Amino acid sequence: MTAAVQEVAGTPDMKVSVRQVFGIDSDLEVPAYSQADEHVPDVDPEGILPWALQNNVALCFDEYDAGRPDVMFVIQRVLEASGRLTLLDQSKVIKPHPSFRLFATANTVGLGDTSGLYHGTQQINQGQMDRWSIVTTLNYLPHDNEVEIVLAKAKHYRNEQGRDIVNKMVRVADLTRNAFMNGDISTVMSPRTVITWAENSEIFNDIGFAFRLTFLNKCDELERPIVAEFYQRCFGVELPESSVNVALS
């Protein structure tokens, strides 16, 4: 009497040669699956970094100071003078293309976050920072340039009166940035915030109300009178959060 062999679901149903699959010089065969299920990712023979490294490509790592430590140490090898990258899974050493360039952006310049504004970032290993040959700071745009960018997004302000309003919006943003650098407030208006303010002003047809919803409500409650004063300086209108109204109440 012969016993039927019952296959258990989820177990390998075939064998493959390690020489053919992994490039290992051995006659060994290992269990494998003939069909992949939905949890198995597609085969990626290189990945973005190995591919870019071998081509005439400028690769930019955004939010670099939010990277995982284990990934950062892999990148550190690319930053070496020779820039060679070892793929351990393929037993292969990749030489960089002569025109390959690597860039990165970071809000904290690798120093980590102590203010809480960029939660989730971390300090970058000093040994890795030393391997970046050029480090530069990108400050806010000149006032007139930022006005043009906001007008390009908020098309309803593309007239003489609208330009004057956007000018005042950007001036409020300038005041918050100066106050932030002086340590007077802990929240700052970015160009993105100004654009959102301009767009919300059209939605609510109220510049002051849109300002409160877009930025003022994000500020610390103790700092709102200061920010409301910036609005009053530029627009000549008192907001409910202004120090005058707070004192009267």
mmCIF file with all atom_site columns, C-alpha atoms in Angstrom, residues 111-216:
data_model
loop_
_atom_site.group_PDB
_atom_site.id
_atom_site.type_symbol
_atom_site.label_atom_id
_atom_site.label_alt_id
_atom_site.label_comp_id
_atom_site.label_asym_id
_atom_site.label_entity_id
_atom_site.label_seq_id
_atom_site.pdbx_PDB_ins_code
_atom_site.Cartn_x
_atom_site.Cartn_y
_atom_site.Cartn_z
_atom_site.occupancy
_atom_site.B_iso_or_equiv
_atom_site.pdbx_formal_charge
_atom_site.auth_seq_id
_atom_site.auth_comp_id
_atom_site.auth_asym_id
_atom_site.auth_atom_id
_atom_site.pdbx_PDB_model_num
ATOM 1   C CA . LEU A 1 111 ? 22.259  69.236 12.936  1.00 0.00 ? 111 LEU A CA 1
ATOM 2   C CA . GLY A 1 112 ? 18.943  67.700 13.998  1.00 0.00 ? 112 GLY A CA 1
ATOM 3   C CA . ASP A 1 113 ? 15.890  69.516 15.366  1.00 0.00 ? 113 ASP A CA 1
ATOM 4   C CA . THR A 1 114 ? 15.847  71.182 18.768  1.00 0.00 ? 114 THR A CA 1
ATOM 5   C CA . SER A 1 115 ? 12.920  73.553 18.164  1.00 0.00 ? 115 SER A CA 1
ATOM 6   C CA . GLY A 1 116 ? 10.260  70.976 17.273  1.00 0.00 ? 116 GLY A CA 1
ATOM 7   C CA . LEU A 1 117 ? 9.545   72.647 13.916  1.00 0.00 ? 117 LEU A CA 1
ATOM 8   C CA . TYR A 1 118 ? 10.997  69.728 11.958  1.00 0.00 ? 118 TYR A CA 1
ATOM 9   C CA . HIS A 1 119 ? 9.922   66.787 14.077  1.00 0.00 ? 119 HIS A CA 1
ATOM 10  C CA . GLY A 1 120 ? 11.101  63.463 12.665  1.00 0.00 ? 120 GLY A CA 1
ATOM 11  C CA . THR A 1 121 ? 14.497  64.705 11.540  1.00 0.00 ? 121 THR A CA 1
ATOM 12  C CA . GLN A 1 122 ? 17.720  63.611 13.194  1.00 0.00 ? 122 GLN A CA 1
ATOM 13  C CA . GLN A 1 123 ? 21.369  64.497 13.386  1.00 0.00 ? 123 GLN A CA 1
ATOM 14  C CA . ILE A 1 124 ? 23.492  63.252 10.518  1.00 0.00 ? 124 ILE A CA 1
ATOM 15  C CA . ASN A 1 125 ? 26.700  61.430 11.356  1.00 0.00 ? 125 ASN A CA 1
ATOM 16  C CA . GLN A 1 126 ? 29.531  63.975 11.391  1.00 0.00 ? 126 GLN A CA 1
ATOM 17  C CA . GLY A 1 127 ? 31.716  61.593 9.404   1.00 0.00 ? 127 GLY A CA 1
ATOM 18  C CA . GLN A 1 128 ? 29.113  61.670 6.655   1.00 0.00 ? 128 GLN A CA 1
ATOM 19  C CA . MET A 1 129 ? 28.692  65.434 6.773   1.00 0.00 ? 129 MET A CA 1
ATOM 20  C CA . ASP A 1 130 ? 32.453  65.762 6.273   1.00 0.00 ? 130 ASP A CA 1
ATOM 21  C CA . ARG A 1 131 ? 32.094  63.856 3.001   1.00 0.00 ? 131 ARG A CA 1
ATOM 22  C CA . TRP A 1 132 ? 29.793  66.488 1.469   1.00 0.00 ? 132 TRP A CA 1
ATOM 23  C CA . SER A 1 133 ? 32.189  68.733 -0.421  1.00 0.00 ? 133 SER A CA 1
ATOM 24  C CA . ILE A 1 134 ? 29.781  71.701 -0.754  1.00 0.00 ? 134 ILE A CA 1
ATOM 25  C CA . VAL A 1 135 ? 27.101  72.846 1.715   1.00 0.00 ? 135 VAL A CA 1
ATOM 26  C CA . THR A 1 136 ? 25.017  75.940 1.013   1.00 0.00 ? 136 THR A CA 1
ATOM 27  C CA . THR A 1 137 ? 21.982  77.639 2.533   1.00 0.00 ? 137 THR A CA 1
ATOM 28  C CA . LEU A 1 138 ? 18.894  78.635 0.549   1.00 0.00 ? 138 LEU A CA 1
ATOM 29  C CA . ASN A 1 139 ? 17.196  81.595 2.187   1.00 0.00 ? 139 ASN A CA 1
ATOM 30  C CA . TYR A 1 140 ? 13.816  83.097 1.377   1.00 0.00 ? 140 TYR A CA 1
ATOM 31  C CA . LEU A 1 141 ? 13.411  84.833 -1.951  1.00 0.00 ? 141 LEU A CA 1
ATOM 32  C CA . PRO A 1 142 ? 13.609  88.613 -2.280  1.00 0.00 ? 142 PRO A CA 1
ATOM 33  C CA . HIS A 1 143 ? 10.286  90.290 -1.544  1.00 0.00 ? 143 HIS A CA 1
ATOM 34  C CA . ASP A 1 144 ? 9.394   91.181 -5.148  1.00 0.00 ? 144 ASP A CA 1
ATOM 35  C CA . ASN A 1 145 ? 10.237  87.689 -6.425  1.00 0.00 ? 145 ASN A CA 1
ATOM 36  C CA . GLU A 1 146 ? 7.971   86.083 -3.849  1.00 0.00 ? 146 GLU A CA 1
ATOM 37  C CA . VAL A 1 147 ? 5.164   88.456 -4.808  1.00 0.00 ? 147 VAL A CA 1
ATOM 38  C CA . GLU A 1 148 ? 5.454   87.324 -8.431  1.00 0.00 ? 148 GLU A CA 1
ATOM 39  C CA . ILE A 1 149 ? 5.312   83.659 -7.396  1.00 0.00 ? 149 ILE A CA 1
ATOM 40  C CA . VAL A 1 150 ? 2.164   84.210 -5.333  1.00 0.00 ? 150 VAL A CA 1
ATOM 41  C CA . LEU A 1 151 ? 0.547   86.127 -8.197  1.00 0.00 ? 151 LEU A CA 1
ATOM 42  C CA . ALA A 1 152 ? 1.389   83.276 -10.556 1.00 0.00 ? 152 ALA A CA 1
ATOM 43  C CA . LYS A 1 153 ? -0.598  80.912 -8.306  1.00 0.00 ? 153 LYS A CA 1
ATOM 44  C CA . ALA A 1 154 ? -3.376  83.253 -7.167  1.00 0.00 ? 154 ALA A CA 1
ATOM 45  C CA . LYS A 1 155 ? -4.578  84.474 -10.551 1.00 0.00 ? 155 LYS A CA 1
ATOM 46  C CA . HIS A 1 156 ? -7.507  86.444 -9.091  1.00 0.00 ? 156 HIS A CA 1
ATOM 47  C CA . TYR A 1 157 ? -4.998  88.959 -7.703  1.00 0.00 ? 157 TYR A CA 1
ATOM 48  C CA . ARG A 1 158 ? -3.438  89.769 -11.092 1.00 0.00 ? 158 ARG A CA 1
ATOM 49  C CA . ASN A 1 159 ? -4.486  93.410 -11.117 1.00 0.00 ? 159 ASN A CA 1
ATOM 50  C CA . GLU A 1 160 ? -3.281  96.638 -9.518  1.00 0.00 ? 160 GLU A CA 1
ATOM 51  C CA . GLN A 1 161 ? -5.357  96.257 -6.364  1.00 0.00 ? 161 GLN A CA 1
ATOM 52  C CA . GLY A 1 162 ? -4.558  92.555 -6.096  1.00 0.00 ? 162 GLY A CA 1
ATOM 53  C CA . ARG A 1 163 ? -0.826  93.167 -6.414  1.00 0.00 ? 163 ARG A CA 1
ATOM 54  C CA . ASP A 1 164 ? -1.038  95.631 -3.527  1.00 0.00 ? 164 ASP A CA 1
ATOM 55  C CA . ILE A 1 165 ? -2.797  93.005 -1.389  1.00 0.00 ? 165 ILE A CA 1
ATOM 56  C CA . VAL A 1 166 ? -0.215  90.324 -2.198  1.00 0.00 ? 166 VAL A CA 1
ATOM 57  C CA . ASN A 1 167 ? 2.542   92.831 -1.431  1.00 0.00 ? 167 ASN A CA 1
ATOM 58  C CA . LYS A 1 168 ? 1.072   93.258 2.049   1.00 0.00 ? 168 LYS A CA 1
ATOM 59  C CA . MET A 1 169 ? 0.708   89.484 2.481   1.00 0.00 ? 169 MET A CA 1
ATOM 60  C CA . VAL A 1 170 ? 4.371   88.928 1.716   1.00 0.00 ? 170 VAL A CA 1
ATOM 61  C CA . ARG A 1 171 ? 5.282   91.793 4.036   1.00 0.00 ? 171 ARG A CA 1
ATOM 62  C CA . VAL A 1 172 ? 3.426   90.032 6.865   1.00 0.00 ? 172 VAL A CA 1
ATOM 63  C CA . ALA A 1 173 ? 5.411   86.889 6.047   1.00 0.00 ? 173 ALA A CA 1
ATOM 64  C CA . ASP A 1 174 ? 8.651   88.913 6.143   1.00 0.00 ? 174 ASP A CA 1
ATOM 65  C CA . LEU A 1 175 ? 7.780   90.186 9.617   1.00 0.00 ? 175 LEU A CA 1
ATOM 66  C CA . THR A 1 176 ? 7.105   86.669 10.914  1.00 0.00 ? 176 THR A CA 1
ATOM 67  C CA . ARG A 1 177 ? 10.449  85.478 9.546   1.00 0.00 ? 177 ARG A CA 1
ATOM 68  C CA . ASN A 1 178 ? 12.348  88.303 11.203  1.00 0.00 ? 178 ASN A CA 1
ATOM 69  C CA . ALA A 1 179 ? 10.513  87.654 14.471  1.00 0.00 ? 179 ALA A CA 1
ATOM 70  C CA . PHE A 1 180 ? 11.308  83.956 14.209  1.00 0.00 ? 180 PHE A CA 1
ATOM 71  C CA . MET A 1 181 ? 15.015  84.640 13.711  1.00 0.00 ? 181 MET A CA 1
ATOM 72  C CA . ASN A 1 182 ? 14.938  86.988 16.721  1.00 0.00 ? 182 ASN A CA 1
ATOM 73  C CA . GLY A 1 183 ? 13.282  84.325 18.857  1.00 0.00 ? 183 GLY A CA 1
ATOM 74  C CA . ASP A 1 184 ? 10.022  86.278 19.322  1.00 0.00 ? 184 ASP A CA 1
ATOM 75  C CA . ILE A 1 185 ? 7.767   83.610 17.775  1.00 0.00 ? 185 ILE A CA 1
ATOM 76  C CA . SER A 1 186 ? 8.175   79.883 17.156  1.00 0.00 ? 186 SER A CA 1
ATOM 77  C CA . THR A 1 187 ? 6.193   79.563 13.910  1.00 0.00 ? 187 THR A CA 1
ATOM 78  C CA . VAL A 1 188 ? 7.131   81.051 10.563  1.00 0.00 ? 188 VAL A CA 1
ATOM 79  C CA . MET A 1 189 ? 5.282   81.727 7.315   1.00 0.00 ? 189 MET A CA 1
ATOM 80  C CA . SER A 1 190 ? 6.691   79.951 4.280   1.00 0.00 ? 190 SER A CA 1
ATOM 81  C CA . PRO A 1 191 ? 6.005   80.985 0.670   1.00 0.00 ? 191 PRO A CA 1
ATOM 82  C CA . ARG A 1 192 ? 3.658   78.005 0.520   1.00 0.00 ? 192 ARG A CA 1
ATOM 83  C CA . THR A 1 193 ? 1.673   79.481 3.407   1.00 0.00 ? 193 THR A CA 1
ATOM 84  C CA . VAL A 1 194 ? 1.377   82.834 1.648   1.00 0.00 ? 194 VAL A CA 1
ATOM 85  C CA . ILE A 1 195 ? 0.077   81.122 -1.498  1.00 0.00 ? 195 ILE A CA 1
ATOM 86  C CA . THR A 1 196 ? -2.492  79.203 0.562   1.00 0.00 ? 196 THR A CA 1
ATOM 87  C CA . TRP A 1 197 ? -3.521  82.440 2.280   1.00 0.00 ? 197 TRP A CA 1
ATOM 88  C CA . ALA A 1 198 ? -4.070  84.111 -1.088  1.00 0.00 ? 198 ALA A CA 1
ATOM 89  C CA . GLU A 1 199 ? -6.126  81.147 -2.324  1.00 0.00 ? 199 GLU A CA 1
ATOM 90  C CA . ASN A 1 200 ? -8.215  81.019 0.852   1.00 0.00 ? 200 ASN A CA 1
ATOM 91  C CA . SER A 1 201 ? -8.860  84.748 0.577   1.00 0.00 ? 201 SER A CA 1
ATOM 92  C CA . GLU A 1 202 ? -10.683 84.115 -2.678  1.00 0.00 ? 202 GLU A CA 1
ATOM 93  C CA . ILE A 1 203 ? -12.662 81.247 -1.152  1.00 0.00 ? 203 ILE A CA 1
ATOM 94  C CA . PHE A 1 204 ? -13.835 83.205 1.914   1.00 0.00 ? 204 PHE A CA 1
ATOM 95  C CA . ASN A 1 205 ? -13.740 86.667 0.315   1.00 0.00 ? 205 ASN A CA 1
ATOM 96  C CA . ASP A 1 206 ? -12.146 87.898 3.557   1.00 0.00 ? 206 ASP A CA 1
ATOM 97  C CA . ILE A 1 207 ? -8.398  88.484 3.825   1.00 0.00 ? 207 ILE A CA 1
ATOM 98  C CA . GLY A 1 208 ? -8.327  88.669 7.629   1.00 0.00 ? 208 GLY A CA 1
ATOM 99  C CA . PHE A 1 209 ? -10.457 85.573 8.165   1.00 0.00 ? 209 PHE A CA 1
ATOM 100 C CA . ALA A 1 210 ? -8.373  83.665 5.629   1.00 0.00 ? 210 ALA A CA 1
ATOM 101 C CA . PHE A 1 211 ? -5.205  84.740 7.456   1.00 0.00 ? 211 PHE A CA 1
ATOM 102 C CA . ARG A 1 212 ? -6.553  83.385 10.734  1.00 0.00 ? 212 ARG A CA 1
ATOM 103 C CA . LEU A 1 213 ? -7.479  80.034 9.173   1.00 0.00 ? 213 LEU A CA 1
ATOM 104 C CA . THR A 1 214 ? -4.274  79.714 7.162   1.00 0.00 ? 214 THR A CA 1
ATOM 105 C CA . PHE A 1 215 ? -1.625  80.759 9.675   1.00 0.00 ? 215 PHE A CA 1
ATOM 106 C CA . LEU A 1 216 ? -2.731  82.503 12.853  1.00 0.00 ? 216 LEU A CA 1
#
